[in-house]
Short mmCIF file of C-alpha atoms in Angstrom, two decimals:
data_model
loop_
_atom_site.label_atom_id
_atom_site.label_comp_id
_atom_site.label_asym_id
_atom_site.label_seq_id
_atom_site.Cartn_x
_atom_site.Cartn_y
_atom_site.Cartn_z
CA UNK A 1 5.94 -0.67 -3.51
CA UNK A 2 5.73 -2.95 -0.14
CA UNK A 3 8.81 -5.19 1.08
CA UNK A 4 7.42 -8.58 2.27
CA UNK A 5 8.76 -9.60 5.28
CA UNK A 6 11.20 -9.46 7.92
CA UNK A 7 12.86 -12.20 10.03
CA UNK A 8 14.94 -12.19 13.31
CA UNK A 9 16.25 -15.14 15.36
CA UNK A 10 17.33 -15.06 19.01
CA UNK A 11 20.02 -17.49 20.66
CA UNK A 12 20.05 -16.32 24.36
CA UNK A 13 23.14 -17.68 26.80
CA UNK A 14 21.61 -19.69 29.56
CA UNK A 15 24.39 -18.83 32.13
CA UNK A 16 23.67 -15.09 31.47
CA UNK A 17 20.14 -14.75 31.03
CA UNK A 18 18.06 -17.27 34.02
CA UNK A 19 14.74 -15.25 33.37
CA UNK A 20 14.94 -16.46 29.47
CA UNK A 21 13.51 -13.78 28.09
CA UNK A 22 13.90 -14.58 23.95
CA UNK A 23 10.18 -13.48 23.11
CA UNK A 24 10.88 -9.95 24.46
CA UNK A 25 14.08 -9.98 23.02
CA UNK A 26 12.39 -10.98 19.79
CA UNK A 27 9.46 -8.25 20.38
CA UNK A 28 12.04 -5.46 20.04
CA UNK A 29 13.75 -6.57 17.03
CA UNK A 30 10.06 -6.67 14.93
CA UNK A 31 9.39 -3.41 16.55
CA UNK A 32 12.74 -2.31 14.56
CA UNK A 33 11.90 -4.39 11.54
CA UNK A 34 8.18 -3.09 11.57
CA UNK A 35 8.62 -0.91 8.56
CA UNK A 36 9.26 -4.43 6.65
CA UNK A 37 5.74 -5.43 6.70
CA UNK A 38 2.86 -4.18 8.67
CA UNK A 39 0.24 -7.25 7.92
CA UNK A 40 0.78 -9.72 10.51
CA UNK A 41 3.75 -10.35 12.57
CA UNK A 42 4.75 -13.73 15.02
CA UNK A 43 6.59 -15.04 17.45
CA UNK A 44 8.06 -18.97 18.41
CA UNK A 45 9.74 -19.84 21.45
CA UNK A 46 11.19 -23.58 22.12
CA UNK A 47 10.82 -23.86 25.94
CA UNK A 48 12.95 -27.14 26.46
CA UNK A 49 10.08 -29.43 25.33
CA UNK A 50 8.12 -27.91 22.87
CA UNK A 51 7.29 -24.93 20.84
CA UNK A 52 4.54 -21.95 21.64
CA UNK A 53 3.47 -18.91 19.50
CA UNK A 54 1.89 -16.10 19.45
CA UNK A 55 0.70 -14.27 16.51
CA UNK A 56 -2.16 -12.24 14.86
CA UNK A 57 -3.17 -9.72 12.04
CA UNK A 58 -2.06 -5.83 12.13
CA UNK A 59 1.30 -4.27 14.05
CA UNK A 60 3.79 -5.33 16.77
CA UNK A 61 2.18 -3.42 19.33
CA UNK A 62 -1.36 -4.65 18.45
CA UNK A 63 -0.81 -7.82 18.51
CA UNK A 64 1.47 -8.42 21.23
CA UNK A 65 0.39 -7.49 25.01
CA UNK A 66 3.79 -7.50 27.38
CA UNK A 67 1.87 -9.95 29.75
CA UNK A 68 1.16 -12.65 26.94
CA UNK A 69 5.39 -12.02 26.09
CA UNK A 70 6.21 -12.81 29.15
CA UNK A 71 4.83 -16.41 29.12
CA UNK A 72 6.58 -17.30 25.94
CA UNK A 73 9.33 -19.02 28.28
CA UNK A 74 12.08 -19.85 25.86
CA UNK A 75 15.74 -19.08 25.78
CA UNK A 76 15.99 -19.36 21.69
CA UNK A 77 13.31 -18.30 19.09
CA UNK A 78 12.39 -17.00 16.18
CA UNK A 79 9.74 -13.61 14.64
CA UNK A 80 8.64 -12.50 11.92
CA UNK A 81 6.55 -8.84 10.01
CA UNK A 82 4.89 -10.15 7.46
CA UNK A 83 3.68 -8.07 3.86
CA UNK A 84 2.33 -10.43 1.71
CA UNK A 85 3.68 -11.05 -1.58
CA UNK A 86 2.75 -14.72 -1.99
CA UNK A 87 -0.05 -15.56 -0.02
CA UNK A 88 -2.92 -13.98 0.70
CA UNK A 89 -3.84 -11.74 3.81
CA UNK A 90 -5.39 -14.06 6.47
CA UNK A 91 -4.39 -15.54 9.83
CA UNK A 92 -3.34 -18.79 8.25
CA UNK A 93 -0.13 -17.22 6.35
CA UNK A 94 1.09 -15.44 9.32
CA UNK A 95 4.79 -16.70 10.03
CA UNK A 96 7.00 -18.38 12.04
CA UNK A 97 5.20 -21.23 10.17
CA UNK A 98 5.74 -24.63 12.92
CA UNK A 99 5.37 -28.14 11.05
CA UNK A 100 5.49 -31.22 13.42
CA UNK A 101 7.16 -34.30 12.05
CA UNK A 102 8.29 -37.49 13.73
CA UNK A 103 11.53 -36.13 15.48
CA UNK A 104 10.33 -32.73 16.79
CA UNK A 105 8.99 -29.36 15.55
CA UNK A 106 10.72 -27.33 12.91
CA UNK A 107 9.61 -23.21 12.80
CA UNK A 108 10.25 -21.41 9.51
CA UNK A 109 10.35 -17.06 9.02
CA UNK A 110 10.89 -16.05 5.68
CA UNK A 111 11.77 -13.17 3.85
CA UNK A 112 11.62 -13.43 0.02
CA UNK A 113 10.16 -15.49 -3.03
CA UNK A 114 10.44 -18.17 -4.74
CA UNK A 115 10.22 -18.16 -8.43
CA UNK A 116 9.74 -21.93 -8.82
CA UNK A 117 7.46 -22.13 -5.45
CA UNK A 118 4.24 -23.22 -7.71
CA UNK A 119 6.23 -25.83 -9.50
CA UNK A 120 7.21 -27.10 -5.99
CA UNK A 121 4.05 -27.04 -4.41
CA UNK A 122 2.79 -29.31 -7.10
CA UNK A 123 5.41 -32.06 -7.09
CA UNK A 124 4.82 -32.22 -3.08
CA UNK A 125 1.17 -32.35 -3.50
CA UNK A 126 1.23 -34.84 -5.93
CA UNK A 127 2.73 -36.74 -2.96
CA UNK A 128 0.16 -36.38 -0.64
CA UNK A 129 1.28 -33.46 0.75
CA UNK A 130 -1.25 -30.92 2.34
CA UNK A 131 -1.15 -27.32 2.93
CA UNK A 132 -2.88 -25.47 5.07
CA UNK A 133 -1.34 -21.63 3.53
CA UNK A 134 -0.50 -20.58 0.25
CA UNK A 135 2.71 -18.85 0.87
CA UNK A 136 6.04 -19.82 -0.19
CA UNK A 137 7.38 -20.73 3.42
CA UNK A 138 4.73 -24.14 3.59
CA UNK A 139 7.31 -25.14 0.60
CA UNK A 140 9.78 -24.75 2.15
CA UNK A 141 8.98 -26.17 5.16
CA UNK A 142 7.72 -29.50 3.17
CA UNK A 143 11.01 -30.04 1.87
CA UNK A 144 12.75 -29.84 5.02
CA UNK A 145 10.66 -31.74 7.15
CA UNK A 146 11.23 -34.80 4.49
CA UNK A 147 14.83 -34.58 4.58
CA UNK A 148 15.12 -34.19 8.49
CA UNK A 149 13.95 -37.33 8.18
CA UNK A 150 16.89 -39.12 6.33
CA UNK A 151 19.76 -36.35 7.44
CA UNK A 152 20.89 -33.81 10.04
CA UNK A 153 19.87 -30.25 10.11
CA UNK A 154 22.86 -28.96 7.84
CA UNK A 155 22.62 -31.31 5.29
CA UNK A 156 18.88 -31.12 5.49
CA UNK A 157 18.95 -27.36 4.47
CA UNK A 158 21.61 -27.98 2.21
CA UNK A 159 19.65 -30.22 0.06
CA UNK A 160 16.68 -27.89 -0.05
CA UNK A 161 18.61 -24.75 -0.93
CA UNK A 162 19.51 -27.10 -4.06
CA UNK A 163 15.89 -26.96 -4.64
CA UNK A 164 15.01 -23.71 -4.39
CA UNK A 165 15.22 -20.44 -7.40
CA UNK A 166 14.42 -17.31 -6.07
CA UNK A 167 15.15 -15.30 -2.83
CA UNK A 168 15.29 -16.19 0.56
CA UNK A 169 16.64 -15.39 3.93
CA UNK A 170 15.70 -17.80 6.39
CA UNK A 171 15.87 -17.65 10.13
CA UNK A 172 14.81 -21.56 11.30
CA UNK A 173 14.25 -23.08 14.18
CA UNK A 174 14.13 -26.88 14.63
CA UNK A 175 13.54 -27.34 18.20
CA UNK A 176 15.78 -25.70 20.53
CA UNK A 177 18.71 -25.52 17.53
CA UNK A 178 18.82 -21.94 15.74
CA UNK A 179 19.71 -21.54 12.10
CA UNK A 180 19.95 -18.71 9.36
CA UNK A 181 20.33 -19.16 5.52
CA UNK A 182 20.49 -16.82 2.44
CA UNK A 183 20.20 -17.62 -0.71
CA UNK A 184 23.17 -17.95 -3.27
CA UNK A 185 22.87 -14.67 -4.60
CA UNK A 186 22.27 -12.64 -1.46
CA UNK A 187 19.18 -11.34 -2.70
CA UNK A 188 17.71 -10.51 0.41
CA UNK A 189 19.39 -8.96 3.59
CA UNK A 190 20.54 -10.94 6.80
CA UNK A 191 23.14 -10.19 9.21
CA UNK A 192 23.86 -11.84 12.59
CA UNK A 193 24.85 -9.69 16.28
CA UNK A 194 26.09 -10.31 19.58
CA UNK A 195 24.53 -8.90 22.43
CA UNK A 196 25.04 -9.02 26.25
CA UNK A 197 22.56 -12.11 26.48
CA UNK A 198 23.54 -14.10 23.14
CA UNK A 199 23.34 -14.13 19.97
CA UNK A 200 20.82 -12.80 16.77
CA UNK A 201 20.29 -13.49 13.25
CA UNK A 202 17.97 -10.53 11.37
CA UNK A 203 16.69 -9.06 7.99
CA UNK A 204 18.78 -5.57 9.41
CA UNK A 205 21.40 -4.81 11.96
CA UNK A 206 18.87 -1.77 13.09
CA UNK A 207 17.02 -4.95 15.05
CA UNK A 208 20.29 -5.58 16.57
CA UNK A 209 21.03 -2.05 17.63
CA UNK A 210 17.53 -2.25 19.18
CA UNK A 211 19.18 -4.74 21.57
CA UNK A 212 21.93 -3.08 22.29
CA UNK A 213 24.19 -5.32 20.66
CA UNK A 214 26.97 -5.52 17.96
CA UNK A 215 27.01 -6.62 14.93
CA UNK A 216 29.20 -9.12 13.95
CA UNK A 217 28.36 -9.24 9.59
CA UNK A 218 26.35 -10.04 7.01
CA UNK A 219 25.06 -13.73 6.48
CA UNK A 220 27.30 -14.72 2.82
CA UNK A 221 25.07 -15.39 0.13
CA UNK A 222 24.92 -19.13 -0.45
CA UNK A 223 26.03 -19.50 3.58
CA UNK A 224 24.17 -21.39 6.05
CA UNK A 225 24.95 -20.51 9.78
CA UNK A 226 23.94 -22.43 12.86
CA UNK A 227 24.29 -19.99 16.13
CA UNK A 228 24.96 -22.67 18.55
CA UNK A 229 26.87 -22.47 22.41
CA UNK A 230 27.51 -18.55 22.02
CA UNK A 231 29.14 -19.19 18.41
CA UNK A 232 28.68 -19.31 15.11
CA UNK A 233 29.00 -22.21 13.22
CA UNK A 234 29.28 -21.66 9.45
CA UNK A 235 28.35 -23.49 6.11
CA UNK A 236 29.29 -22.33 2.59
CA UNK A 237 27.00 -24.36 0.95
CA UNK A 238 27.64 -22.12 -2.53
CA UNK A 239 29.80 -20.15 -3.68
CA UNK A 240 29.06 -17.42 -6.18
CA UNK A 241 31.46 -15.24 -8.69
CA UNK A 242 28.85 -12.06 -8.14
CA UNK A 243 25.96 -11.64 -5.42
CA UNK A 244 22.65 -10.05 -6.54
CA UNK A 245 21.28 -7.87 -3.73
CA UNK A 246 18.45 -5.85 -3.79
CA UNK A 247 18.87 -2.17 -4.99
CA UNK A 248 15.61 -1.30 -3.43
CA UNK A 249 16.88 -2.07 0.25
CA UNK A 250 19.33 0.66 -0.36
CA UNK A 251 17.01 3.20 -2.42
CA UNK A 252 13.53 2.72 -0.34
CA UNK A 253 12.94 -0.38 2.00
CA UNK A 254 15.64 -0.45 4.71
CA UNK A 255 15.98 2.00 7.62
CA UNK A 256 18.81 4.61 7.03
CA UNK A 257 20.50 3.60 10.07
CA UNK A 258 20.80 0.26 9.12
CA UNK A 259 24.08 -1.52 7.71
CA UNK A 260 23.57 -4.09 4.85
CA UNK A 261 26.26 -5.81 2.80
CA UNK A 262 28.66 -3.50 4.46
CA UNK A 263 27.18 -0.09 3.41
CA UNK A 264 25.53 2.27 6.02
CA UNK A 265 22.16 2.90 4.48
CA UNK A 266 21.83 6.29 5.32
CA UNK A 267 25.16 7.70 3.62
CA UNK A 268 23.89 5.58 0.18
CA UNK A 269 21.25 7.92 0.29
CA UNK A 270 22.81 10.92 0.50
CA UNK A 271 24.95 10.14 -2.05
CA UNK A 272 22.04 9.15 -4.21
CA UNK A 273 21.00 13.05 -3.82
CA UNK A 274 24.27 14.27 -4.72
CA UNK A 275 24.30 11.85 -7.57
CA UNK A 276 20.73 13.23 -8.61
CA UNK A 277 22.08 16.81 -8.11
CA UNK A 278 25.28 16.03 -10.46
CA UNK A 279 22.70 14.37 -13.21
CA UNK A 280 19.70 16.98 -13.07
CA UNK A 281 20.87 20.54 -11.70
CA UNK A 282 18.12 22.77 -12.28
CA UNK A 283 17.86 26.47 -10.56
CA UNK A 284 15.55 26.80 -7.29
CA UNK A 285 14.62 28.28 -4.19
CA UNK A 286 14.23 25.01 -1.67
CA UNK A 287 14.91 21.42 -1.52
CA UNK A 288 12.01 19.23 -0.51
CA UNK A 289 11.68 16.01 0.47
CA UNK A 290 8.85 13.34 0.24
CA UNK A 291 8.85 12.25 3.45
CA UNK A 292 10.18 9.76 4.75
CA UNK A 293 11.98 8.01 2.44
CA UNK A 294 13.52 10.96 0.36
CA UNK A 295 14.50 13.35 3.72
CA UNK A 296 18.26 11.60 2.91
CA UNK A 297 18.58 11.72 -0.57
CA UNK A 298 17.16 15.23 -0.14
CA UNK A 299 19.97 16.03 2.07
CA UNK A 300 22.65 15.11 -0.35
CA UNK A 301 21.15 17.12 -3.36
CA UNK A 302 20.73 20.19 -0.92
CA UNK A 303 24.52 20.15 0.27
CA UNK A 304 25.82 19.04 -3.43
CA UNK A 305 23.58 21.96 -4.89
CA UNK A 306 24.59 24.06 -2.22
CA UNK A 307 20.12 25.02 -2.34
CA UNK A 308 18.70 25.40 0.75
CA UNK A 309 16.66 22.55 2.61
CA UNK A 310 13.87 22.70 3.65
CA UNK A 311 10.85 20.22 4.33
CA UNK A 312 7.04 21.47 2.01
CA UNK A 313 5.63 18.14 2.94
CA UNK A 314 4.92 16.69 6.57
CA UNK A 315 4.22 13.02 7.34
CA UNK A 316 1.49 12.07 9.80
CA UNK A 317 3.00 8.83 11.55
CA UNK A 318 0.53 8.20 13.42
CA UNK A 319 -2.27 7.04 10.79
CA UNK A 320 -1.23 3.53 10.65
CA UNK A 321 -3.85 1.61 9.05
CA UNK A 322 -6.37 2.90 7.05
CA UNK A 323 -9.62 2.09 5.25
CA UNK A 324 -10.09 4.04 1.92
CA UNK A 325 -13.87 4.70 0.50
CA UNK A 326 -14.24 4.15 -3.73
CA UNK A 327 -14.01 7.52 -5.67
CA UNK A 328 -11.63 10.65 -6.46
CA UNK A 329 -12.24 12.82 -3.45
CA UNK A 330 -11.90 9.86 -0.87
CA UNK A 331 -8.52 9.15 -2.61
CA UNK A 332 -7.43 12.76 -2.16
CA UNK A 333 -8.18 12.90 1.36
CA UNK A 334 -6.68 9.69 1.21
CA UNK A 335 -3.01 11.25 0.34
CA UNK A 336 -3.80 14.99 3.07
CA UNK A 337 -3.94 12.32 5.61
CA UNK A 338 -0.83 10.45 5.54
CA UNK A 339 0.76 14.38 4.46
CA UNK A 340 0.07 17.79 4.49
CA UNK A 341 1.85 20.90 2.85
CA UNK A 342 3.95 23.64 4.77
CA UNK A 343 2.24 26.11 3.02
CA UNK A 344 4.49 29.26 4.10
CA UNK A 345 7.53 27.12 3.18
CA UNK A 346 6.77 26.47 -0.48
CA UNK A 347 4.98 29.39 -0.86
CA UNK A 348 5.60 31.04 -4.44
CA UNK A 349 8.72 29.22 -4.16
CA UNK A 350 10.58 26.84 -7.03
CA UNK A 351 10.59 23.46 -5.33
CA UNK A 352 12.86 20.61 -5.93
CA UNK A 353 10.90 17.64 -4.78
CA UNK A 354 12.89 14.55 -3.94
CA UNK A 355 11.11 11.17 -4.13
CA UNK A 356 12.98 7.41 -3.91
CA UNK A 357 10.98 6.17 -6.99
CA UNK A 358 7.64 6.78 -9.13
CA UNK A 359 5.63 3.54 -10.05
CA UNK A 360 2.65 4.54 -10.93
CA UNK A 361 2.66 8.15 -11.16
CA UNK A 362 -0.66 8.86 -9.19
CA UNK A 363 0.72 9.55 -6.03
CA UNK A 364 3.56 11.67 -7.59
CA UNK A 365 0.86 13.55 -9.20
CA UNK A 366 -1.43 14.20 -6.12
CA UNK A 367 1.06 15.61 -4.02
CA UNK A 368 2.42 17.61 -6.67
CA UNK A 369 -0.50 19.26 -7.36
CA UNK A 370 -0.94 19.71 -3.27
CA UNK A 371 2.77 21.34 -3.79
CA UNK A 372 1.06 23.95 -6.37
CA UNK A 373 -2.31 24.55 -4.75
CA UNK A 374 -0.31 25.27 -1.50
CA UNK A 375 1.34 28.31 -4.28
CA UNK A 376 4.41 26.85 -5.73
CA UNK A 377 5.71 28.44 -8.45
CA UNK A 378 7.55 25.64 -10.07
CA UNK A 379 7.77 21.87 -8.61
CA UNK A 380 10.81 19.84 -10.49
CA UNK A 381 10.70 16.26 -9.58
CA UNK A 382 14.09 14.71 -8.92
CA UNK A 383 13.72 10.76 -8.64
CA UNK A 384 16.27 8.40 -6.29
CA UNK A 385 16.45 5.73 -8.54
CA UNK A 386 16.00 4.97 -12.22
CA UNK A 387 12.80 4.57 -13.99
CA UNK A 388 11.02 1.29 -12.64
CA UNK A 389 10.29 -0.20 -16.19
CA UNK A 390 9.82 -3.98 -15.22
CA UNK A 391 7.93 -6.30 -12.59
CA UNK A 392 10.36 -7.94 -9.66
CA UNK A 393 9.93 -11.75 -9.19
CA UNK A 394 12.33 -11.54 -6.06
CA UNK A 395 9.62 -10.30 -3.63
CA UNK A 396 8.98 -7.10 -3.60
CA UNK A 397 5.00 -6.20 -4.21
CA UNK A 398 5.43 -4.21 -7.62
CA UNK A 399 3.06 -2.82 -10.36
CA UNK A 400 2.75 -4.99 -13.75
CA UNK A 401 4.60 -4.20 -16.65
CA UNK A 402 1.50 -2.87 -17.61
CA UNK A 403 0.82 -0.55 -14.95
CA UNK A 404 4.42 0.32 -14.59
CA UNK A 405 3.99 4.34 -16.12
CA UNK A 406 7.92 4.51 -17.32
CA UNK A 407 7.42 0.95 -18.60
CA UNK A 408 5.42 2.71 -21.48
CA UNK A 409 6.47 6.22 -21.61
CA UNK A 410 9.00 8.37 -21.74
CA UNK A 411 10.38 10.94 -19.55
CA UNK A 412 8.83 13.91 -20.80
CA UNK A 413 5.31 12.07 -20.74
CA UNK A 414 5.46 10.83 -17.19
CA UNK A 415 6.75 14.24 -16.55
CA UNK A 416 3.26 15.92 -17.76
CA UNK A 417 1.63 13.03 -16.05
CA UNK A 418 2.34 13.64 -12.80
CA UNK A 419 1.94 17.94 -13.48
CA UNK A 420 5.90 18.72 -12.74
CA UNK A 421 7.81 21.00 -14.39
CA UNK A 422 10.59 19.03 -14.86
CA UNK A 423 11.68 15.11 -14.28
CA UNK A 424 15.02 13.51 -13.99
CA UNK A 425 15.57 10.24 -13.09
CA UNK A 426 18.90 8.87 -11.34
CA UNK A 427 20.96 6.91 -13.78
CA UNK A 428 21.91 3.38 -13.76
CA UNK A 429 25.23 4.47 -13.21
CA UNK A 430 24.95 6.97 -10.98
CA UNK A 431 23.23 4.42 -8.73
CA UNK A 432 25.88 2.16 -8.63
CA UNK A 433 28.11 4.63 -7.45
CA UNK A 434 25.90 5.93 -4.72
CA UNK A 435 25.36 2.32 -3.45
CA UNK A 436 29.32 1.18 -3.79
CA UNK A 437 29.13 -1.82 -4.59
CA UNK A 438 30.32 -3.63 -8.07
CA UNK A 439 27.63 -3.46 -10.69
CA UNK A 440 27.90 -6.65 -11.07
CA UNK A 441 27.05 -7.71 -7.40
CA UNK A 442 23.01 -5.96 -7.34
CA UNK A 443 20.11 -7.00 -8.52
CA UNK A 444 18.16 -4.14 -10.82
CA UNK A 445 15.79 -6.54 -12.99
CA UNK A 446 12.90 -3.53 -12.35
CA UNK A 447 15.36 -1.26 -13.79
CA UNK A 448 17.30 -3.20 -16.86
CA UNK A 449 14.62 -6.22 -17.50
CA UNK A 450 17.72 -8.27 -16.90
CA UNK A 451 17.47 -10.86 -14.21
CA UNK A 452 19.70 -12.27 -11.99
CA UNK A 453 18.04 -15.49 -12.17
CA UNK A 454 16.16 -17.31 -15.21
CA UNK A 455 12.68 -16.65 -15.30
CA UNK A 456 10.56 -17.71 -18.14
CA UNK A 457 9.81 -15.08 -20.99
CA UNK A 458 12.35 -12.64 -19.28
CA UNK A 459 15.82 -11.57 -20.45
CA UNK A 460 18.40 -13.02 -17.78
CA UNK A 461 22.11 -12.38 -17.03
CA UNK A 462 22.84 -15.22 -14.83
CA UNK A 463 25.18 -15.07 -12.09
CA UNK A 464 27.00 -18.59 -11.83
CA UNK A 465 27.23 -20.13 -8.19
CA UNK A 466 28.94 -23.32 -7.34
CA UNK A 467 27.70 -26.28 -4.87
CA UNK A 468 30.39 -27.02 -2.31
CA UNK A 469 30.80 -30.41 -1.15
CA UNK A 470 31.13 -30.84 2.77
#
């Protein structure tokens, strides 16, 4: 699985900051948000008369030299990591995506997906409308443009957040004004900060950290925010009996040290291991993560099962992007060089392998079997979330239903799939309760094949929002 996107938005204070340094400012925070999407990543600046970018294909550091920062002038701004869900991967889609209309410049980062983006993209096209990508955040940046030219900027996004099904946190810039939205049902993560130069919107308070700064909370769901003078100015456009937010930011996509929707990432986590360990106990030597997204979870199970930790598996981070050749043995050497066994750890040891989620099973499998060749005596695979049993529409890049392996098997199956000697899956329950939130409140549509939004030919528990009038 891949997250999409990440978005942060920088409001510096003119009387404290005469160098205007917003594109650095905004370098960090993608530098902290890298782990969102690796594809392409951008930067706008509004300079006092008009907008400049830079942008380009592969990681923060690759595409950004400090000297070309620098002359991004610009005491507000907007950035963006891009993995592409909608939209393919080429130059064109890379975000903050800048429209020109007849009153100024509007620049759009977005994180999420729309479910009725195709249906929208028609009705403007049938308009006249032209695109030049074929992502999600050209829709949206249609829409605005034609209402910024009948309203203000509030009521502008207003009325195109009445258009829009599906998920969305938005960090917008329409010349030198900064704004933030997220959808009604929180899907998506956003939070806003203070630091010592201003103020910042992003997808995770880890981006604020990066600048030293505080944060102040979590964008509502349904809330529009305009960070204007050194304050922030809000707008509930909806209101919602329950939010809907992601279970996957908490089991595999954010950064442990971040804080979303008021929980601290890392201790979900742990609890997610002791949650595992209270579900599927099973007697070993070691507790092993698969690094890096089940070293927390692993924790948890270690100190509920009172079983020693200890890491099997090491991560090269250092391999970035590769190329992989066609065929079985590229594939293998494909998986030793992004991790490689501690062989005298595991050795004729019984592991407990911790893991944040199996979608197709062939990874699972590969380093499972590197687990035994390395002379495991048992490996018993111990899964951070429940089986994955149904596509997400809400942007994350997921199998099919048909490629989904606990979609069409069952446990003990998937279990001899992937060559472990034993599978357990975290419950729905026990999720809940590791996360802390009401049931209620999360989205887990992969998990139950019941949406939080309706989506054609899929079963759909719909949380009810209201428009307010303002």
């Amino acid at each position: 699985m891949k997250e999409e996107c990440g978005v942060v938005g920088v409001l510096l204070d003119d009387t404290k900051s005469q160098s205007k340094t917003a594109a650095l400012q905004i370098y960090y925070s993608l530098y902290a948000l890298q782990h969102r999407g690796q594809e392409s990543t951008g930067i706008t600046v509004y300079n006092g008369g008009s907008t400049h970018s830079l942008k380009g294909m592969g990681l923060v550091p690759e595409v950004y030299a400090r000297e070309d920062i620098v002359k991004l002038v610009g005491h507000v701004g907007i950035g963006h990591v891009r993995y592409s869900t909608t939209g393919q991967s080429r130059i064109e889609n890379c975000q903050p995506l800048i429209v020109n209309y007849k009153s100024g410049t509007v620049a759009i980062a977005h994180n999420g997906n729309l479910i009725n983006g195709h249906d929208l993209r028609d009705e403007l096209e049938s308009e006249g409308r032209i695109f030049i990508t074929d992502s999600d955040t050209e829709v949206v940046a249609h829409l605005l443009v034609k209402e910024l030219l009948k309203h203000g900027a509030v009521e502008s996004i207003k009325n195109v957040m009445k258009r829009l099904k599906g998920s969305y946190s938005l960090a917008i810039m329409i010349d030198d004004l900064l704004i933030a939205a997220r959808d009604p049902l929180g899907i998506k993560p956003l939070c806003i900060g203070k630091t010592d130069l201003g103020l910042v919107v992003a997808s995770e308070s880890v981006a604020i950290d990066t600048l030293n700064g505080k944060l102040i909370r979590d964008v509502k769901p349904g809330e529009i925010v305009v960070l204007k003078d050194g304050e922030v100015e809000s707008h509930q456009v909806y209101n919602t009996t329950h939010a809907a937010h992601c279970v996957f930011e908490y089991i595999y996509f954010a950064r442990p040290d971040s804080v979303i929707d008021g929980q601290l990432v890392y201790k979900v986590r742990e609890r997610i291991g002791r949650e595992l360990a209270k579900e599927h106990s099973v007697e070993a030597d070691i507790i092993s993560p698969v690094p890096d997204s089940g070293i927390t979870s692993a924790v948890g199970y270690s100190r509920e099962s009172k079983i020693q930790y200890q890491e099997g598996l090491m991560k090269n981070r250092y391999i970035g992007r590769t190329f992989i050749l066609p065929g079985q043995e590229m594939r293998e050497i494909a998986v030793r060089l992004k991790m490689n066994t501690i062989a005298e750890n595991i050795e004729d040891k019984k592991v407990v392998l911790i893991d944040d989620s199996v979608v197709r099973g062939t990874t699972s499998r590969r380093i499972i079997n590197m687990i035994k060749d390395s002379g495991a005596r048992e490996v018993h695979a111990r899964i951070g979330s429940p089986a994955i049993i149904a596509p997400c529409y809400m942007g994350i890049d997921m199998a099919t239903r048909e490629e989904l392996i606990a979609a069409n098997n069952k446990v003990e199956n998937i279990c001899n799939t992937i060559n472990a000697d034993s599978l357990g899956y975290l419950s729905i329950d026990g999720l809940v309760r590791a996360i802390g939130l009401d049931k209620e409140d999360l989205c887990m549509g992969c998990l139950t094949e019941v949406y939080p939004l309706e989506i054609p030919g899929e079963k759909c528990q719909c949380r009810q929002t209201r428009l307010n009038q303002f």
